[in-house]
Amino acid sequence: MESRRNPRAVVDPKVRQVGFFTSSQPDSSSTQQQTEPISASASASSPPVSTISPSGNSLSPVMIPPPRLNSSDTFPLRNAAAGATSAVSPSSFSYSNRRDFPDGSTTASPGRHSRGSFVKSSAPVASSLPGIGMDSMAAAKSSSVPASGLTTVSVVTMPPGLAENASGMEVQSDQKKNSKSLKEKTTKAERRAIQEAQRAAKAAAKADGGKVPPGTSASLASTSVKVAKPAKPSTQKNEVAVSAGVTEKKGGPSEKDRKKDAPHPRMQYDDESRVVKAKRRAVVKQTEAKNRVELFRHLPQYEHGTQLPDLEAKFFQLDPMHPAVYKVGLQYLSGDISGGNARCIAMLQAFQDVIKDYSTPPEKNLNRDMTSKISSYVSFLIECRPLSISMGNAIRFVKNRIAKLPITLSESEAKAALQSDIERFINDKIIGADMVIVKHAVTKIRDGDVLLTYGSPTAVEMILLHAHELKKKFRVLVVDSRPKLEGQLLLRRLIKRGISCTYTHINAISYIMHEVTKVFLGASSVLSNGTVYSRVGTACVAMVASAFRVPVLLCCEAYKFHERVQLDSICSNELGDPNAISKVHGREDINYLDGLTNNANLQFLNLMYDATPSDYISMIITDYGMVPPTSVPVIVREYQKEHLLV
Amino acid sequence: MPDVQSMVAEFVNKLRKRKIEGSQATAKCTVELLRSVISHQRVPHANQAAALIDAVKAVGQQLVAANPVELAVGNVVRRVLHIIREEDLSLTTAAMAGLDLLDASDDDDIDNCKGIGYPAMSAAVVAAAARSTLRPPSLQTLLEGTPESATVPYTSSSGADSESKSKSADKSSLTRKLKHDVIEGVNQLIHEISGCHEQIAEQAIEHIHQNEVILTLGSSRTVLEFLCAAKEKKRSFRVFVAEGAPRYQGHLLAKELVARGLQTTVITDSAVFAMISRVNMVIIGAHAVMANGGVIGPVGVNMAALAAKKHAVPFVVLAGSHKLCPLYPHNPEVLLNELRSPSELLDFGEFSDCLDFGAGSGSLQVVNPTFDYVPPNLVSLFITDTGGHNPSYMYRLIADYYSADDLVM
């Protein structure tokens, strides 16, 4: 990654402006932060290896990497970049030093060190980083430094850079050995266990703490002592990160990084040992459903209704959980809040409450402590209901903001900043995005149209209501499906506004598709291969529509886009209450399956989502305009950074 | 006679009120009714076949009009008409042959025909030539048929013409014979209809392999028997059943399957696309099969067929021969469909004020169709009681069962 990024940054920073790039001018603090994480990653893995890193694909599609000036991984070039950054940054010297300092926390912000608090300790460690250059390249690029400035500066700073590199190599190899031996000794599971233990220890440790984490990590720490004495816990953590192959926080976060920030939504529930472990941690005591579908063993399925009373009873005694989060969790569990946007906003607002009531415990660091708090809340929410992809993105955003809080801010300032950030995310990325989508989509509705929609997508509802306000004459076909029958709610709201509707079930879709002129669908998420992950049945509707040559317009806010790819609806999904299938609400005459629910031969599968192949989608309407599904990866790559920055 | 009239009226009433569900039950009832119509029909001395045909046609028209969507009624009426024509023809040819041969051997010949049906006949050559032109010509008829072809015009138009011929053979035994033979033939048809499940189920073992995952939809007894037959042969496989809202016949099927010990998973209809990628075969029972190979099945079938096509999953249709309809469909989704009550979809109380009752006052319409049409290009295979067939072969199969004169009743 470094080598590719390198020339781009130095030689033609302007190319970046071509193509799908929105001008994001990060402030100086973000530039600084950007540089930092690399130090960790670079020290961890040797530079050539790191080309594999996913951040390598941050290359813009329209750009051909220019030929390198000299052999790319020679240090001077990198140092040049390093120099460039330092030239750009106001506090060039301490900055470059700080950059080298291996960061102590896995999740918390790098920025907190940057303001000189660690300058004295950083000197010896500084040398450990041959990779700085790359990072600083990125920094240079994002601040769009003129090329001429770069060259001159690089000349000036070259000698110190060389020196750094020389010593850095040594350290690096040392560390590599460590990590390698670690890898050899431990199995993957063991390593993960180690990592988890260390993370826990870290959360407990103070920012400056010289405490040696317990257990397996002790040996690690001891090896790292000779490398970087003053920052004992932090180097050790670095190595942990290495062993897991995870590059720790970066200003413009690499893909891997982002994945890490977002809580992993997909624990595989067929892995017994992990399930047991997760259960031990769980706040929500869930009874696992016994009679499960073989194909979906990897997904959690619980007996519904068993957890709620228990949790409600505990409402007043559960101190570690913030009441706002607790409330949202219960609402998820009971199904009171559903729908991607509603869930996401509820969660973010709960986090706002959390932040409002937050006070940093003594001897703890706000960034780290709050991140770990949020993480614990998130895992509680996951226990209540698996996160949607959009929520994962939002959580990633929140954590990123926390991580990037400048260390200089006082606690109250930091809290205010975070709250306003979250507010902005809700307003811009969710509510504002919906408004833009409505504006775009309404242009596609003409008089006499017959529009079909499925389920109860909020964006589509807004579009229909807005089009109705514009006095467009159209008819709506509401297609619904069991067991949620959300379409009835939409139907009621549309009828109240005087829109003429036709209601039917999904089975009858081929019957009514003849008269339809456009299909409007919502989505839970759009994945980067163009697959639309949405309410189960969306794929059927889109398929039938495309079989009848009816255009399918998909409305989805861009914050729901995700770089994950998926081919089927099996690998990742959510299972609903199986009993909702055996019992037909409001139809007492349908009772064939009463008393058979515990039969070993009979299972009920209540899938919540399905994956619609991109070839059924004519167009995706998003806040960046109307794009074909093939443009999704472009948006994901080019705008994800912006999401995180807002 | 009056009791037949009242029976017909009663059955028409039932059909009209949709009291009889399922094409097999309807078909069976129809044949039994027609049998009693035939047996009660007083046959004139001359032109008996025409009289029978007229009687059956008259009743058939009433039945078809009572429920035009239930194609099995029309199919069965046509089958009975075909039987009458065939029997008449075989008698005529036998009589002709009898004229040529000795009078004494005549009776034996006809006994033969009655016993085995029509295949073995003394005057095979004449019969083959005289039978409907749809019949494939055998090499023998091609070789020897040229002089006999002159007989085709008057024998094939049955009724009046043939009657003039058979007038010479005005034995009283012959007049009884026709009715007797027709009733025999109808009995055979009843037997065939009630036995079609077993016939189809026998082939199950050739189509279902170990560990197969089968998706089905709606509740069809044919499918149930088919799957159970495979299960009895110790095949182990699992079945996904789409529940088939709003009638939830999938629940019914699932219950039966579980009772027979099959691994069953009930899924929602919306999950059909999600699950089809893990399914090896889709098996459905047809409501009717059209002459072009298109299928009318329970609502939602087209969706499943499209999904199966997308994932290259074989889409197999089980259909007894009484479901083969000799008509070519035009806009079958609408014309051969039936809309059921909205109360199956919506709570009447909640939405009654905004429902559009045709007066144009309300703004809400509810669509609840019963059937779905699958075009032939989405069907991989038909399994009928005579074996497996391609969709493109259906028209030919149908030609065996119906005579061209009856296509329009």
Coordinates of N, CA, C and O in Angstrom, one line a residue, chain A residues 308-423:
Chain A
L308 N -37.8 -11.0 27.5 CA -38.3 -9.7 27.8 C -38.7 -9.5 29.3 O -38.3 -8.5 29.9
P309 N -39.5 -10.4 29.8 CA -39.9 -10.1 31.2 C -38.7 -10.0 32.2 O -38.7 -9.2 33.1
D310 N -37.8 -10.9 31.9 CA -36.6 -10.9 32.8 C -35.9 -9.6 32.7 O -35.5 -9.0 33.7
L311 N -35.7 -9.1 31.5 CA -35.0 -7.8 31.3 C -35.8 -6.7 31.9 O -35.2 -5.8 32.5
E312 N -37.1 -6.7 31.7 CA -37.9 -5.6 32.3 C -37.8 -5.6 33.8 O -37.7 -4.5 34.4
A313 N -37.7 -6.8 34.4 CA -37.6 -6.8 35.8 C -36.3 -6.2 36.3 O -36.2 -5.6 37.3
K314 N -35.3 -6.4 35.4 CA -33.9 -5.9 35.8 C -33.7 -4.4 35.5 O -32.6 -3.9 35.7
F315 N -34.7 -3.8 35.0 CA -34.5 -2.4 34.5 C -33.9 -1.5 35.5 O -33.1 -0.7 35.2
F316 N -34.2 -1.6 36.8 CA -33.8 -0.6 37.7 C -32.5 -1.1 38.4 O -32.0 -0.3 39.2
Q317 N -32.0 -2.3 38.2 CA -30.9 -2.7 38.9 C -29.6 -2.8 38.1 O -28.6 -3.2 38.6
L318 N -29.8 -2.5 36.8 CA -28.6 -2.8 36.0 C -27.8 -1.6 35.9 O -28.0 -0.8 35.0
D319 N -26.8 -1.5 36.7 CA -26.0 -0.2 36.7 C -25.1 -0.1 35.5 O -25.1 1.0 34.9
P320 N -24.4 -1.1 35.0 CA -23.5 -0.8 33.9 C -24.2 -0.3 32.7 O -23.6 0.4 31.9
M321 N -25.5 -0.6 32.5 CA -26.1 -0.3 31.3 C -26.8 1.1 31.5 O -27.5 1.3 32.5
H322 N -26.6 1.9 30.6 CA -27.3 3.2 30.7 C -28.8 3.0 30.4 O -29.2 2.2 29.5
P323 N -29.7 3.6 31.1 CA -31.1 3.4 30.9 C -31.6 3.7 29.5 O -32.5 3.0 29.0
A324 N -31.0 4.7 28.9 CA -31.5 5.0 27.6 C -31.2 3.8 26.6 O -32.0 3.4 25.8
V325 N -30.0 3.3 26.8 CA -29.6 2.1 25.9 C -30.5 0.9 26.2 O -30.9 0.2 25.4
Y326 N -30.7 0.8 27.5 CA -31.5 -0.3 28.0 C -32.9 -0.3 27.4 O -33.4 -1.3 26.9
K327 N -33.4 0.9 27.4 CA -34.8 1.1 26.8 C -34.8 0.8 25.3 O -35.7 0.0 24.9
V328 N -33.8 1.3 24.6 CA -33.8 1.0 23.2 C -33.6 -0.5 22.9 O -34.3 -1.0 22.1
G329 N -32.8 -1.1 23.8 CA -32.6 -2.5 23.6 C -33.9 -3.3 23.8 O -34.2 -4.2 23.0
L330 N -34.6 -2.9 24.8 CA -35.9 -3.6 25.0 C -36.9 -3.3 23.9 O -37.7 -4.2 23.5
Q331 N -36.8 -2.1 23.4 CA -37.7 -1.8 22.2 C -37.3 -2.6 21.0 O -38.2 -3.1 20.3
Y332 N -36.1 -2.8 20.8 CA -35.6 -3.7 19.7 C -36.2 -5.1 19.9 O -36.7 -5.8 19.0
L333 N -36.0 -5.6 21.1 CA -36.4 -6.9 21.5 C -37.9 -7.2 21.3 O -38.3 -8.2 20.7
S334 N -38.6 -6.2 21.7 CA -40.1 -6.4 21.6 C -40.6 -6.1 20.2 O -41.8 -6.3 19.9
G335 N -39.7 -5.5 19.4 CA -40.2 -5.2 18.0 C -40.9 -3.8 18.0 O -41.5 -3.5 17.0
D336 N -40.8 -3.0 19.0 CA -41.5 -1.7 19.0 C -40.8 -0.8 18.0 O -41.5 0.0 17.4
I337 N -39.5 -0.9 18.0 CA -38.8 -0.1 17.0 C -38.3 -1.1 15.9 O -37.6 -2.0 16.2
S338 N -38.7 -0.8 14.7 CA -38.2 -1.6 13.6 C -38.1 -0.8 12.4 O -38.6 0.3 12.3
G339 N -37.3 -1.2 11.4 CA -37.0 -0.4 10.3 C -35.7 0.2 10.4 O -35.3 0.7 11.5
G340 N -34.9 0.1 9.4 CA -33.5 0.5 9.5 C -33.2 1.9 10.1 O -32.5 2.1 11.0
N341 N -33.9 2.9 9.5 CA -33.7 4.3 10.0 C -34.1 4.4 11.4 O -33.4 5.1 12.2
A342 N -35.3 3.9 11.7 CA -35.8 4.1 13.1 C -34.9 3.5 14.1 O -34.6 4.1 15.1
R343 N -34.4 2.3 13.8 CA -33.5 1.6 14.8 C -32.2 2.4 14.9 O -31.7 2.6 16.0
C344 N -31.7 2.9 13.8 CA -30.5 3.6 13.8 C -30.6 4.9 14.6 O -29.7 5.2 15.5
I345 N -31.7 5.6 14.4 CA -31.8 6.9 15.0 C -32.0 6.7 16.5 O -31.4 7.4 17.4
A346 N -32.8 5.7 16.9 CA -33.0 5.4 18.3 C -31.7 5.1 19.0 O -31.4 5.5 20.1
M347 N -30.9 4.3 18.3 CA -29.6 3.9 18.9 C -28.7 5.2 19.1 O -28.2 5.4 20.2
L348 N -28.7 6.0 18.0 CA -27.8 7.2 18.1 C -28.3 8.1 19.2 O -27.5 8.7 19.9
Q349 N -29.6 8.2 19.3 CA -30.1 9.1 20.4 C -29.8 8.6 21.8 O -29.5 9.3 22.7
A350 N -29.9 7.3 21.9 CA -29.5 6.7 23.2 C -28.0 7.0 23.5 O -27.7 7.3 24.6
F351 N -27.2 6.9 22.4 CA -25.8 7.2 22.6 C -25.6 8.7 23.0 O -24.8 9.0 23.8
Q352 N -26.4 9.5 22.5 CA -26.4 10.9 22.9 C -26.6 11.1 24.4 O -26.0 11.8 25.1
D353 N -27.7 10.4 24.8 CA -28.0 10.4 26.2 C -26.8 9.9 27.1 O -26.4 10.4 28.1
V354 N -26.2 8.8 26.6 CA -25.1 8.2 27.3 C -24.0 9.3 27.4 O -23.4 9.5 28.4
I355 N -23.7 10.0 26.3 CA -22.6 10.9 26.3 C -23.0 12.1 27.2 O -22.1 12.6 27.9
K356 N -24.2 12.4 27.2 CA -24.6 13.6 28.1 C -24.3 13.2 29.5 O -23.9 14.1 30.3
D357 N -24.7 12.0 29.9 CA -24.5 11.6 31.3 C -23.2 11.1 31.6 O -22.9 10.7 32.8
Y358 N -22.3 11.1 30.7 CA -21.0 10.5 30.9 C -20.1 11.4 31.7 O -20.0 12.6 31.5
S359 N -19.4 10.8 32.6 CA -18.3 11.6 33.2 C -17.1 10.6 33.3 O -17.2 9.4 33.6
T360 N -15.9 11.1 32.9 CA -14.8 10.2 32.8 C -14.4 9.8 34.3 O -14.3 10.6 35.2
P361 N -14.3 8.5 34.4 CA -13.9 8.0 35.8 C -12.5 8.5 36.1 O -11.7 8.8 35.1
P362 N -12.1 8.7 37.3 CA -10.8 9.1 37.6 C -9.7 8.2 37.1 O -10.0 7.0 37.0
E363 N -8.7 8.8 36.7 CA -7.5 8.0 36.1 C -7.9 7.3 34.8 O -7.3 6.3 34.5
K364 N -8.9 7.8 34.2 CA -9.2 7.1 32.9 C -9.2 8.2 31.8 O -9.5 9.3 32.1
N365 N -9.1 7.7 30.6 CA -9.1 8.6 29.5 C -10.4 8.5 28.8 O -11.0 7.5 28.6
L366 N -10.9 9.7 28.5 CA -12.3 9.8 28.0 C -12.4 9.0 26.7 O -13.4 8.2 26.6
N367 N -11.5 9.1 25.8 CA -11.6 8.5 24.5 C -11.7 7.0 24.7 O -12.6 6.3 24.1
R368 N -10.8 6.5 25.5 CA -10.8 5.0 25.6 C -12.0 4.5 26.4 O -12.6 3.5 26.0
D369 N -12.2 5.2 27.5 CA -13.3 4.7 28.3 C -14.6 4.7 27.6 O -15.4 3.8 27.7
M370 N -14.8 5.8 26.9 CA -16.1 6.0 26.3 C -16.2 4.9 25.2 O -17.3 4.4 25.0
T371 N -15.2 4.7 24.5 CA -15.2 3.7 23.4 C -15.6 2.3 23.9 O -16.5 1.6 23.4
S372 N -15.0 2.0 25.0 CA -15.3 0.7 25.6 C -16.7 0.6 26.1 O -17.4 -0.4 26.0
K373 N -17.1 1.8 26.6 CA -18.5 1.8 27.1 C -19.5 1.6 26.0 O -20.4 0.8 26.0
I374 N -19.2 2.3 24.9 CA -20.1 2.2 23.7 C -20.1 0.8 23.2 O -21.1 0.2 22.9
S375 N -18.9 0.2 23.2 CA -18.8 -1.2 22.8 C -19.6 -2.1 23.6 O -20.3 -3.0 23.1
S376 N -19.6 -1.9 24.9 CA -20.4 -2.8 25.7 C -21.9 -2.6 25.5 O -22.7 -3.5 25.5
Y377 N -22.3 -1.3 25.3 CA -23.7 -1.1 25.0 C -24.1 -1.7 23.7 O -25.2 -2.3 23.5
V378 N -23.1 -1.6 22.7 CA -23.5 -2.2 21.4 C -23.6 -3.7 21.5 O -24.6 -4.3 21.0
S379 N -22.8 -4.3 22.3 CA -22.9 -5.8 22.4 C -24.3 -6.1 23.1 O -24.9 -7.1 22.9
F380 N -24.7 -5.2 24.0 CA -26.0 -5.5 24.6 C -27.1 -5.4 23.6 O -28.0 -6.2 23.5
L381 N -27.0 -4.3 22.7 CA -28.0 -4.2 21.7 C -28.0 -5.4 20.7 O -29.0 -5.8 20.3
I382 N -26.8 -5.9 20.5 CA -26.7 -7.1 19.6 C -27.5 -8.2 20.2 O -28.1 -9.0 19.5
E383 N -27.3 -8.3 21.5 CA -28.0 -9.4 22.2 C -29.5 -9.3 22.1 O -30.3 -10.2 22.0
C384 N -30.0 -8.0 22.1 CA -31.4 -7.8 21.9 C -31.9 -8.1 20.5 O -32.9 -8.8 20.3
R385 N -31.1 -7.6 19.6 CA -31.4 -8.0 18.2 C -30.2 -7.7 17.4 O -29.5 -6.7 17.6
P386 N -29.8 -8.6 16.5 CA -28.6 -8.4 15.7 C -28.7 -7.1 15.0 O -29.7 -6.6 14.6
L387 N -27.5 -6.5 14.9 CA -27.4 -5.1 14.4 C -27.7 -5.2 12.9 O -27.4 -6.1 12.2
S388 N -28.3 -4.1 12.4 CA -28.4 -4.0 11.0 C -27.1 -3.4 10.5 O -26.3 -2.8 11.2
I389 N -26.9 -3.5 9.2 CA -25.7 -3.0 8.6 C -25.6 -1.5 8.8 O -24.5 -0.9 9.1
S390 N -26.7 -0.8 8.6 CA -26.7 0.6 8.8 C -26.3 1.0 10.2 O -25.6 2.0 10.4
M391 N -26.8 0.3 11.2 CA -26.4 0.6 12.5 C -24.9 0.3 12.7 O -24.2 1.1 13.4
G392 N -24.4 -0.7 12.1 CA -22.9 -0.9 12.2 C -22.2 0.3 11.7 O -21.2 0.8 12.3
N393 N -22.6 0.8 10.6 CA -22.0 2.0 10.0 C -22.1 3.2 11.0 O -21.1 4.0 11.1
A394 N -23.2 3.4 11.6 CA -23.4 4.5 12.5 C -22.5 4.3 13.7 O -21.9 5.3 14.2
I395 N -22.4 3.1 14.2 CA -21.5 2.8 15.4 C -20.1 3.1 15.0 O -19.3 3.7 15.8
R396 N -19.7 2.7 13.8 CA -18.4 3.0 13.4 C -18.1 4.5 13.4 O -17.1 5.0 13.8
F397 N -19.1 5.2 12.9 CA -19.0 6.7 12.9 C -18.8 7.2 14.3 O -17.9 8.0 14.6
V398 N -19.6 6.8 15.2 CA -19.5 7.3 16.6 C -18.2 7.0 17.2 O -17.5 7.9 17.8
K399 N -17.7 5.8 17.0 CA -16.4 5.4 17.6 C -15.3 6.2 17.0 O -14.4 6.6 17.6
N400 N -15.5 6.4 15.7 CA -14.5 7.2 15.0 C -14.4 8.6 15.6 O -13.3 9.2 15.7
R401 N -15.5 9.2 15.8 CA -15.6 10.6 16.3 C -14.9 10.6 17.7 O -14.2 11.5 18.0
I402 N -15.3 9.6 18.5 CA -14.7 9.6 19.8 C -13.2 9.5 19.7 O -12.4 10.1 20.4
A403 N -12.7 8.6 18.8 CA -11.3 8.4 18.7 C -10.6 9.6 18.3 O -9.4 9.8 18.6
K404 N -11.3 10.4 17.5 CA -10.6 11.6 17.0 C -10.8 12.8 17.8 O -10.4 13.9 17.4
L405 N -11.4 12.7 18.9 CA -11.5 13.9 19.8 C -10.1 14.4 20.1 O -9.3 13.6 20.6
P406 N -9.8 15.7 19.9 CA -8.5 16.2 20.2 C -8.3 16.1 21.7 O -9.3 16.3 22.5
I407 N -7.1 15.8 22.1 CA -6.9 15.6 23.5 C -7.0 16.9 24.3 O -7.2 16.9 25.5
T408 N -6.9 17.9 23.6 CA -6.9 19.2 24.3 C -8.3 19.6 24.8 O -8.4 20.5 25.6
L409 N -9.3 19.0 24.2 CA -10.6 19.4 24.6 C -10.9 18.9 26.1 O -10.5 17.9 26.5
S410 N -11.6 19.8 26.7 CA -12.0 19.4 28.1 C -13.2 18.4 27.9 O -13.7 18.2 26.9
E411 N -13.5 17.8 29.1 CA -14.5 16.8 29.0 C -15.9 17.3 28.5 O -16.5 16.7 27.6
S412 N -16.3 18.5 29.0 CA -17.6 19.0 28.6 C -17.5 19.4 27.1 O -18.5 19.2 26.4
E413 N -16.4 19.9 26.7 CA -16.3 20.3 25.3 C -16.4 19.0 24.4 O -17.1 19.0 23.4
A414 N -15.7 18.0 24.8 CA -15.7 16.8 24.1 C -17.1 16.2 24.0 O -17.5 15.8 22.9
K415 N -17.8 16.2 25.1 CA -19.1 15.7 25.1 C -20.0 16.5 24.2 O -20.8 15.9 23.4
A416 N -19.9 17.8 24.3 CA -20.7 18.6 23.4 C -20.4 18.3 21.9 O -21.3 18.2 21.1
A417 N -19.1 18.2 21.6 CA -18.7 17.9 20.2 C -19.3 16.6 19.8 O -19.8 16.6 18.6
L418 N -19.2 15.6 20.6 CA -19.7 14.3 20.2 C -21.2 14.4 20.0 O -21.8 13.8 19.0
Q419 N -21.9 15.0 20.9 CA -23.4 15.1 20.8 C -23.8 15.8 19.5 O -24.7 15.4 18.8
S420 N -23.0 16.9 19.2 CA -23.4 17.6 18.0 C -23.0 16.8 16.7 O -23.7 16.8 15.7
D421 N -21.9 16.0 16.9 CA -21.6 15.1 15.7 C -22.7 14.1 15.5 O -23.1 13.9 14.3
I422 N -23.2 13.5 16.5 CA -24.2 12.5 16.3 C -25.5 13.2 15.8 O -26.1 12.6 14.9
E423 N -25.8 14.3 16.3 CA -26.9 15.1 15.8 C -26.8 15.3 14.3 O -27.7 15.1 13.5

